[in-house]
PDB file of C-alpha atoms in Angstrom:
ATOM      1  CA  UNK A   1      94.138 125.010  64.633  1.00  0.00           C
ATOM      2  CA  UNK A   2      91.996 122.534  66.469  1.00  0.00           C
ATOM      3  CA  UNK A   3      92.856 119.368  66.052  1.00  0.00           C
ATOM      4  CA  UNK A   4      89.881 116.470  66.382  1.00  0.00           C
ATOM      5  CA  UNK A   5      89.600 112.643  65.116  1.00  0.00           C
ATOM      6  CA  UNK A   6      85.905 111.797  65.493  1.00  0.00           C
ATOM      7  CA  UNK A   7      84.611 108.164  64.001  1.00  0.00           C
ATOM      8  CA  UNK A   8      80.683 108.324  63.814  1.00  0.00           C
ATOM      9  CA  UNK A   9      78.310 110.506  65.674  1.00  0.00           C
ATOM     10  CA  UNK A  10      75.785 109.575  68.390  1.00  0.00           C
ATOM     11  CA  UNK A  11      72.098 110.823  67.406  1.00  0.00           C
ATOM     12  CA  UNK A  12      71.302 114.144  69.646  1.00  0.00           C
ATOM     13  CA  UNK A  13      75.118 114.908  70.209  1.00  0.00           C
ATOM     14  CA  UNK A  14      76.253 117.787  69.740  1.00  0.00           C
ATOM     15  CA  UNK A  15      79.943 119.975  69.133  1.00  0.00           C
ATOM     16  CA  UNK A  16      80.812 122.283  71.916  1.00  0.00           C
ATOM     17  CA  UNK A  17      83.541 124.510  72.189  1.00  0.00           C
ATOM     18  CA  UNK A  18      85.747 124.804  75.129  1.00  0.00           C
ATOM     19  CA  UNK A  19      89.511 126.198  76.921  1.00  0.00           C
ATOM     20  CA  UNK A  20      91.504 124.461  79.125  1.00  0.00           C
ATOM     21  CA  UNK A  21      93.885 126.292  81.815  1.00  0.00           C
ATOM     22  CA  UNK A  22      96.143 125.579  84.560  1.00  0.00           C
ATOM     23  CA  UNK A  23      95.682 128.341  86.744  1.00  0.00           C
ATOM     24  CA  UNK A  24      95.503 131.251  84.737  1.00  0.00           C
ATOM     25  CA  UNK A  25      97.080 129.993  81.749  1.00  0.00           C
ATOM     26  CA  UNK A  26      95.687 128.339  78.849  1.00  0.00           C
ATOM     27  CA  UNK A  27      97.416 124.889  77.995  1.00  0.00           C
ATOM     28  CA  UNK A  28      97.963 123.468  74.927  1.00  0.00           C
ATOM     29  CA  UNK A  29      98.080 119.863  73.488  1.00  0.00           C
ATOM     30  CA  UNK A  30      95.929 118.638  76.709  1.00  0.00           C
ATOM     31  CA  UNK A  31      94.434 115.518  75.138  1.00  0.00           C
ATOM     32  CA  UNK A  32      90.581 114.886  75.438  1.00  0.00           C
ATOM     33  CA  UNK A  33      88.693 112.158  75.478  1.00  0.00           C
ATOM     34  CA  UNK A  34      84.633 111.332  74.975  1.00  0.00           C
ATOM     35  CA  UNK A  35      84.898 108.086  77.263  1.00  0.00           C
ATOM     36  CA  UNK A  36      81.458 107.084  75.575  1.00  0.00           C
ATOM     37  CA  UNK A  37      81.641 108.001  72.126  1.00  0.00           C
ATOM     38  CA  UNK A  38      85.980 107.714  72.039  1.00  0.00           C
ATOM     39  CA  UNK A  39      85.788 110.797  70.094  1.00  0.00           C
ATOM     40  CA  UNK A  40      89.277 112.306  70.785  1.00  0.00           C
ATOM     41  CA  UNK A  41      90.319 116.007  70.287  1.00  0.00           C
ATOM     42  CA  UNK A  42      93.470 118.109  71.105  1.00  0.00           C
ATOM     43  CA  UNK A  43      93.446 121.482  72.607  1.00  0.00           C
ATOM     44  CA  UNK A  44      95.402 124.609  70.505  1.00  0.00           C
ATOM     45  CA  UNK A  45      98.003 126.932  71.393  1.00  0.00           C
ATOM     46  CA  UNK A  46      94.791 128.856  72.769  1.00  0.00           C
ATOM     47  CA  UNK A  47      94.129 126.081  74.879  1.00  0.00           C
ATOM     48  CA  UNK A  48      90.541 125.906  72.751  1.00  0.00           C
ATOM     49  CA  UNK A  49      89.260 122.361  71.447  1.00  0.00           C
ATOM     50  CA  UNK A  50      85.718 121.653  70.119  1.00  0.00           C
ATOM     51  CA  UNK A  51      84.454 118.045  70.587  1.00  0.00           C
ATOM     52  CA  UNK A  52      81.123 116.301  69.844  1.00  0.00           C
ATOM     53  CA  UNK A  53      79.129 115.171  72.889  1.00  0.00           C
ATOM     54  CA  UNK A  54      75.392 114.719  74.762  1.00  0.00           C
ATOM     55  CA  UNK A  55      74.049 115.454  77.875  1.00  0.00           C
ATOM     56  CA  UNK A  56      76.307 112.880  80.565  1.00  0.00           C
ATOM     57  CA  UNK A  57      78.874 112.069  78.410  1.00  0.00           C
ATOM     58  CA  UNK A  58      82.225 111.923  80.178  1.00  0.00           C
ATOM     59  CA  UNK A  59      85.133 113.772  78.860  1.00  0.00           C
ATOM     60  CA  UNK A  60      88.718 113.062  80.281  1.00  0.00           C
ATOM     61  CA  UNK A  61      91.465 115.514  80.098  1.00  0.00           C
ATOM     62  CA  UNK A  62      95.303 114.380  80.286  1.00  0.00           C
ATOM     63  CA  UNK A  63      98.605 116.016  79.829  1.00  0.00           C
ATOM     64  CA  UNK A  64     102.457 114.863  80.497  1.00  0.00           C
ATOM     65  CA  UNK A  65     102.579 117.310  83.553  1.00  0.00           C
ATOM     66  CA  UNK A  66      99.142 117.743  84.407  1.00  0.00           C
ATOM     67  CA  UNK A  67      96.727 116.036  86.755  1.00  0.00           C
ATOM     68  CA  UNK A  68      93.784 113.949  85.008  1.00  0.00           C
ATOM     69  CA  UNK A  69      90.566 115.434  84.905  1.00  0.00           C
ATOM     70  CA  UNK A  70      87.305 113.620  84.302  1.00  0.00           C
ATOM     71  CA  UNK A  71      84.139 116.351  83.533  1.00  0.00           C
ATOM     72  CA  UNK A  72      80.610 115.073  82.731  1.00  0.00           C
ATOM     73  CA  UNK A  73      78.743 116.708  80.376  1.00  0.00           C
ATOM     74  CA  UNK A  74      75.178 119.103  81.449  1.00  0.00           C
ATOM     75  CA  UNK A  75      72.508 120.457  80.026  1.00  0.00           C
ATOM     76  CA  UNK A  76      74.719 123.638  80.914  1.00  0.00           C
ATOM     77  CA  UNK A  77      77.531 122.781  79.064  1.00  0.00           C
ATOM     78  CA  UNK A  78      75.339 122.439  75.518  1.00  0.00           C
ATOM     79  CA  UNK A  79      73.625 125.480  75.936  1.00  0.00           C
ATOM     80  CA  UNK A  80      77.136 127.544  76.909  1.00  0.00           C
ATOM     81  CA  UNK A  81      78.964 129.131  73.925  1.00  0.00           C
ATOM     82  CA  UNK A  82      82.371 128.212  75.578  1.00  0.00           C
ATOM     83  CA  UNK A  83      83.148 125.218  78.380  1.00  0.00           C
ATOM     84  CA  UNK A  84      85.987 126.545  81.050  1.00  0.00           C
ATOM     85  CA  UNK A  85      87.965 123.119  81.947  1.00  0.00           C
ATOM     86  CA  UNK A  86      90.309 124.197  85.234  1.00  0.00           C
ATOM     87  CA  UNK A  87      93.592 121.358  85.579  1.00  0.00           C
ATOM     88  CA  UNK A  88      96.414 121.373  88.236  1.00  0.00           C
ATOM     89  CA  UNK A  89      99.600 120.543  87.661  1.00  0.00           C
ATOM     90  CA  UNK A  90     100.911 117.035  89.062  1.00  0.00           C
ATOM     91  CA  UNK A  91     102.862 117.073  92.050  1.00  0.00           C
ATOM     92  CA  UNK A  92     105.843 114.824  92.443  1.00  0.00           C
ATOM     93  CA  UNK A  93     105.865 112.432  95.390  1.00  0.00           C
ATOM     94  CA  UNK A  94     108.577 110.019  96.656  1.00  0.00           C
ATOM     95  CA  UNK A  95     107.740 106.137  95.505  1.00  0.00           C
ATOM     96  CA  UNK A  96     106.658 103.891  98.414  1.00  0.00           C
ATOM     97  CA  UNK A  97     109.579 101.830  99.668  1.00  0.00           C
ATOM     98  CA  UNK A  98     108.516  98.650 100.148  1.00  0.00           C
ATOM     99  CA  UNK A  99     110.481  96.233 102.611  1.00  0.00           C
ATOM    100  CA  UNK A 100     109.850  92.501 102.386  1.00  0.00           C
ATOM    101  CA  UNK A 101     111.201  89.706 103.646  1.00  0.00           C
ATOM    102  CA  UNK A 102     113.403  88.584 100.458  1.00  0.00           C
ATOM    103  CA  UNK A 103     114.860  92.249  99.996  1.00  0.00           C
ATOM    104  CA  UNK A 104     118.411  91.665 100.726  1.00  0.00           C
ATOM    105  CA  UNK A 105     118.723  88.272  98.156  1.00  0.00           C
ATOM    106  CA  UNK A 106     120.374  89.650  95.150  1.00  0.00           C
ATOM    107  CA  UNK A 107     122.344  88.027  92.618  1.00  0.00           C
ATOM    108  CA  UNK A 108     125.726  90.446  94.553  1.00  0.00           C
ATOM    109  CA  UNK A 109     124.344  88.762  98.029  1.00  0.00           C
ATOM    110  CA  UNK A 110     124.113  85.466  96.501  1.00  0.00           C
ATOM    111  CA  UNK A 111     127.895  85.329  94.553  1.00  0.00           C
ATOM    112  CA  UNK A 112     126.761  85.312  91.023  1.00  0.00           C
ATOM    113  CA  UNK A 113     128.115  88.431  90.321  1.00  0.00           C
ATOM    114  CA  UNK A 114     130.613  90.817  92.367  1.00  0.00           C
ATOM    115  CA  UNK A 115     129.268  93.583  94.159  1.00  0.00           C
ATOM    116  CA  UNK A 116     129.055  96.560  92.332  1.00  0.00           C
ATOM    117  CA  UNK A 117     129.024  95.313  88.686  1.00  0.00           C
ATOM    118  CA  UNK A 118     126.870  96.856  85.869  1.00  0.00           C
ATOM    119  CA  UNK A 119     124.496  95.121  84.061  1.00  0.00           C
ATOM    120  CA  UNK A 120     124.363  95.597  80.441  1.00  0.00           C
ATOM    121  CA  UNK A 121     122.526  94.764  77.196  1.00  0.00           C
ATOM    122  CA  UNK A 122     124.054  92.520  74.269  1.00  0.00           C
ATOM    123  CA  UNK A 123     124.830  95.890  72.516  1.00  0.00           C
ATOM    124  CA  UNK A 124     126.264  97.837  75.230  1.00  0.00           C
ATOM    125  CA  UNK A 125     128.075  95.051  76.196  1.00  0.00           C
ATOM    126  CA  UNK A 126     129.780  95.055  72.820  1.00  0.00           C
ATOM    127  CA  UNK A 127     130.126  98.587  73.577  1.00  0.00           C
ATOM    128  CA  UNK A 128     131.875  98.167  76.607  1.00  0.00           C
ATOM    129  CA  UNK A 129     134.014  96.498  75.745  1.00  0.00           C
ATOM    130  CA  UNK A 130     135.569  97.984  72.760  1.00  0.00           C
ATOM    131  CA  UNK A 131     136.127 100.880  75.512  1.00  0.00           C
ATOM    132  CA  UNK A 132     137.862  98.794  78.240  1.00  0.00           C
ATOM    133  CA  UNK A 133     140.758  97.058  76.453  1.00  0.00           C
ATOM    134  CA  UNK A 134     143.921  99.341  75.792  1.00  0.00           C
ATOM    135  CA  UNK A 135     144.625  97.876  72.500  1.00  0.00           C
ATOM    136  CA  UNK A 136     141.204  97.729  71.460  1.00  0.00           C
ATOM    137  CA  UNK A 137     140.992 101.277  71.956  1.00  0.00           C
ATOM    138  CA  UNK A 138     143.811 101.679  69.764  1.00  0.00           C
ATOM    139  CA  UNK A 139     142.216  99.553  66.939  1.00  0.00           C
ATOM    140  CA  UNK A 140     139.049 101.125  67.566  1.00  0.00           C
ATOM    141  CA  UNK A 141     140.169 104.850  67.239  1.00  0.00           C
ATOM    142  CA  UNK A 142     141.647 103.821  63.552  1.00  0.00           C
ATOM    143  CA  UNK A 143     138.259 101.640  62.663  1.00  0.00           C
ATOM    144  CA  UNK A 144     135.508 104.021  64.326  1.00  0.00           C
ATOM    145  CA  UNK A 145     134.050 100.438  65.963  1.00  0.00           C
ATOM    146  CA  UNK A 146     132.995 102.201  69.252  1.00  0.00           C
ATOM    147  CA  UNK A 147     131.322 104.577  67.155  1.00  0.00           C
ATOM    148  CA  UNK A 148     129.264 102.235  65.187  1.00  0.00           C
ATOM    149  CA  UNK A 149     128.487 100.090  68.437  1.00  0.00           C
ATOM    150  CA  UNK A 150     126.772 103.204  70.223  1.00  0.00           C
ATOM    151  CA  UNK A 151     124.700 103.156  67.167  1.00  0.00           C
ATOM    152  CA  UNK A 152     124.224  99.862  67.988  1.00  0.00           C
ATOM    153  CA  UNK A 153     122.718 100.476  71.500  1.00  0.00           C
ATOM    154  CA  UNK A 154     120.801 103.017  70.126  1.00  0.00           C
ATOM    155  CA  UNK A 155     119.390 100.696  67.637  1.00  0.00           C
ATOM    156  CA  UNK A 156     118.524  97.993  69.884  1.00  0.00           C
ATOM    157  CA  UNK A 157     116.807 100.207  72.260  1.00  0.00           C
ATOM    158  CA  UNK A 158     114.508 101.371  69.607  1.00  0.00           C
ATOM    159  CA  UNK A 159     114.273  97.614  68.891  1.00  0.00           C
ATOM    160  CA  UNK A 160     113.026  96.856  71.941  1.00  0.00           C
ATOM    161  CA  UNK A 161     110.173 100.041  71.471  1.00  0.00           C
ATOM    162  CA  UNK A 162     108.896  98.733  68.448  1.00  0.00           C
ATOM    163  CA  UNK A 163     108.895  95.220  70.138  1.00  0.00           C
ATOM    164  CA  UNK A 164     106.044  96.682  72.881  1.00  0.00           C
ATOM    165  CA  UNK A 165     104.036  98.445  70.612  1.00  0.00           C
ATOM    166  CA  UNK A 166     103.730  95.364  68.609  1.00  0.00           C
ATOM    167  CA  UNK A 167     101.959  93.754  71.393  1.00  0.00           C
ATOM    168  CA  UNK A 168     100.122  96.957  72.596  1.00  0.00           C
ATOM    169  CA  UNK A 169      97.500  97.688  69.406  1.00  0.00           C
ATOM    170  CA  UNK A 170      95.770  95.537  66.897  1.00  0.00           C
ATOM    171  CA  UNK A 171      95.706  95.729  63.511  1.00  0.00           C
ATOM    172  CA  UNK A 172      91.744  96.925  64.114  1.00  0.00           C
ATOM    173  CA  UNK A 173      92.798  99.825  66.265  1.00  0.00           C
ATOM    174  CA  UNK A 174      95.084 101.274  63.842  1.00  0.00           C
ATOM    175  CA  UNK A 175      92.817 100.729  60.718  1.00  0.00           C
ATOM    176  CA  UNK A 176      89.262 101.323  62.283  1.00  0.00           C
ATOM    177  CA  UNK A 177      90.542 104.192  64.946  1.00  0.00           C
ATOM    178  CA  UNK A 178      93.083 105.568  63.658  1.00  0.00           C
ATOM    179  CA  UNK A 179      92.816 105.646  60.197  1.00  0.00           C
ATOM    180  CA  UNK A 180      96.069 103.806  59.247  1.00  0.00           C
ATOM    181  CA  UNK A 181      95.899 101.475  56.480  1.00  0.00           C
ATOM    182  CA  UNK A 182      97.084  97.662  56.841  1.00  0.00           C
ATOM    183  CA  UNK A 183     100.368  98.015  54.591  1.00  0.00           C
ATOM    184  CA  UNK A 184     101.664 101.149  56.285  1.00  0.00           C
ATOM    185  CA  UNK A 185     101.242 100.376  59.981  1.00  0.00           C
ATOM    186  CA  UNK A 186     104.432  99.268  60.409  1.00  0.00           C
ATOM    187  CA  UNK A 187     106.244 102.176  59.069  1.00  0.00           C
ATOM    188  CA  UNK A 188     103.798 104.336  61.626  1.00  0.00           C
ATOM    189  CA  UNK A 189     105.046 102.281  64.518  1.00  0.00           C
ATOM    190  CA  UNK A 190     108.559 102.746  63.952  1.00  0.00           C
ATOM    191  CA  UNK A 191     107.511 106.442  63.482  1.00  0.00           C
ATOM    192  CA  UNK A 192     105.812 106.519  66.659  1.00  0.00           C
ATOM    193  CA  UNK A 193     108.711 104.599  68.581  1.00  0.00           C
ATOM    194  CA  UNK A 194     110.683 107.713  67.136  1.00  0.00           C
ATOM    195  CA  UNK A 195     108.797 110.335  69.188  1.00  0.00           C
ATOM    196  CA  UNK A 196     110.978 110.614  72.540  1.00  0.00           C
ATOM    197  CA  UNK A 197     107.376 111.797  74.686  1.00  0.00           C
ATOM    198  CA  UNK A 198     105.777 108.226  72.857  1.00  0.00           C
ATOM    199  CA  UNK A 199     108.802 106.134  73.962  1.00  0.00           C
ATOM    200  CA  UNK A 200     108.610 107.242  77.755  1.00  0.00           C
ATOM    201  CA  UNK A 201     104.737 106.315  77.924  1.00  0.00           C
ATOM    202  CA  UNK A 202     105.872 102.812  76.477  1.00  0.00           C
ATOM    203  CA  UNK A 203     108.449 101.953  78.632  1.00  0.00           C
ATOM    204  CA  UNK A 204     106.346 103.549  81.839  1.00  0.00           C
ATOM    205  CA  UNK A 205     103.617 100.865  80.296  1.00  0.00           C
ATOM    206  CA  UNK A 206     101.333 103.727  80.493  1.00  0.00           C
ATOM    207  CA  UNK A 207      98.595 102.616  77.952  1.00  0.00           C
ATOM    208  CA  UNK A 208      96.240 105.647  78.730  1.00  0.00           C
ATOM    209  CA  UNK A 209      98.685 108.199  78.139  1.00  0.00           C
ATOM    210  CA  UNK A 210     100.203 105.683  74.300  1.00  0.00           C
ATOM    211  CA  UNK A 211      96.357 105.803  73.650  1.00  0.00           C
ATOM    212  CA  UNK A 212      96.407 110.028  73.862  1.00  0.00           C
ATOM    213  CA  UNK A 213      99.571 110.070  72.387  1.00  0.00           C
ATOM    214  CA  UNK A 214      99.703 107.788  69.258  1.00  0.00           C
ATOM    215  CA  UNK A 215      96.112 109.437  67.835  1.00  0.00           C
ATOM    216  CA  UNK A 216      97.928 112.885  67.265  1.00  0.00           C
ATOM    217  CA  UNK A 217     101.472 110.575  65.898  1.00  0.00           C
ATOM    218  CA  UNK A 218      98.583 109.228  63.850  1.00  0.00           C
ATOM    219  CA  UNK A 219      97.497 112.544  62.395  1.00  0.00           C
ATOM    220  CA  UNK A 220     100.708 113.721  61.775  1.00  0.00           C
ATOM    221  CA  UNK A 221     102.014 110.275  59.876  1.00  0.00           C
ATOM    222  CA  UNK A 222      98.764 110.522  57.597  1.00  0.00           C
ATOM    223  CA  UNK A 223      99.633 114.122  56.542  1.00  0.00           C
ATOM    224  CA  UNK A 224     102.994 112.936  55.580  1.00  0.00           C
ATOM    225  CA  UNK A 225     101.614 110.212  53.794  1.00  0.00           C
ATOM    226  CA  UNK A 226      99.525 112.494  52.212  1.00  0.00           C
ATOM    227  CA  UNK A 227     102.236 115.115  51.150  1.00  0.00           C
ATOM    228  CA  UNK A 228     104.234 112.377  49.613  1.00  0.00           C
ATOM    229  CA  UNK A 229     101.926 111.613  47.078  1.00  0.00           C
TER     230      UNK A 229
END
């Protein structure tokens, strides 16, 4: 099934048809983009989408583990029954190691903490320690405590998810684009901070790739919504 969320048509536009591949392979769930219209689509397990565009519209393509692709729209393109969109996958490169002058003051080079030491979070400092006192480990075993408090982590992690999203939308974005009424957005964000693919584009702070992500969260949340009633 091809999956598109389209929000008013431009006059003249018109819905094309198209496959994406990487090499020979078709590729599905590439997200697509009408950078003019923001018409949004999703290719199939075919790798097919359909999308509505005009001549010199600009259509991006993005996967996880694909290179972006930008394609602008021809007369060509409207006239063909089916558009073939070619993507490579990404290539992994080292990070750029950047040496400054400051790069040996740390808080180990300066004495405010030993060399060597962890840093933790609030919960998985509770968490350590529960684990690091004999006796504790004793009580804990009978109580389940270090259970709980990795629940805890967990918990404060997703926390801190929700936390970023809050800041990332507006309450316009999720009413006008993606269809999500005012009372249940919240529930939708914790839903979203749920989705393990979601959570790595929010702590990368890759908005582009939340953007892709969250309007296919946002169909799936809506069908739920709509089987519960």
């Amino acid at each position: 099934m091809i999956v598109q969320i389209s929000f008013g048509q431009t006059s003249g536009a018109k819905e094309i048809l198209g496959q994406v591949f990487e090499e020979s392979s078709s590729v599905e769930g590439v997200n697509i983009i009408n950078n003019n219209t923001q018409i949004t689509a999703v290719t199939d397990e075919n790798g097919m989408f359909s999308i509505v565009v005009k001549e010199g519209d600009v259509l991006v393509f993005s996967s996880v583990n694909l290179e972006p692709l930008k394609r602008r729209i021809t007369v060509e393109d409207l006239t063909s029954s089916s558009v073939q969109i070619k993507m490579t996958a990404k290539q992994i490169e080292l990070k750029e190691v950047v040496v400054n002058d400051n790069g040996g003051i740390t808080a180990e080079n300066l004495g405010i903490v030993p060399h060597g030491q962890k840093t933790y979070t609030p919960a998985e400092r509770k968490l350590y320690t529960a684990k690091s006192t004999s006796i504790d480990k004793i009580l804990n075993g009978i109580s389940g405590r270090s259970s709980m408090l990795k629940k805890e982590v967990k918990v404060e992690k997703k926390e801190m998810l929700f936390r970023k999203l809050e800041y990332l939308f507006d309450d316009n974005y999720y009413t006008e684009r993606l269809r999500i009424s005012l009372e249940d957005i919240k529930g939708f964000q914790l839903y979203c901070v749920e989705d393990s693919e979601f959570a790595v584009s929010l702590n990368s702070k890759n908005k582009t790739m939340s953007m892709f992500l969250i309007t296919e969260l946002a169909r799936k949340y809506l069908k739920i919504l709509e089987n519960e009633k």
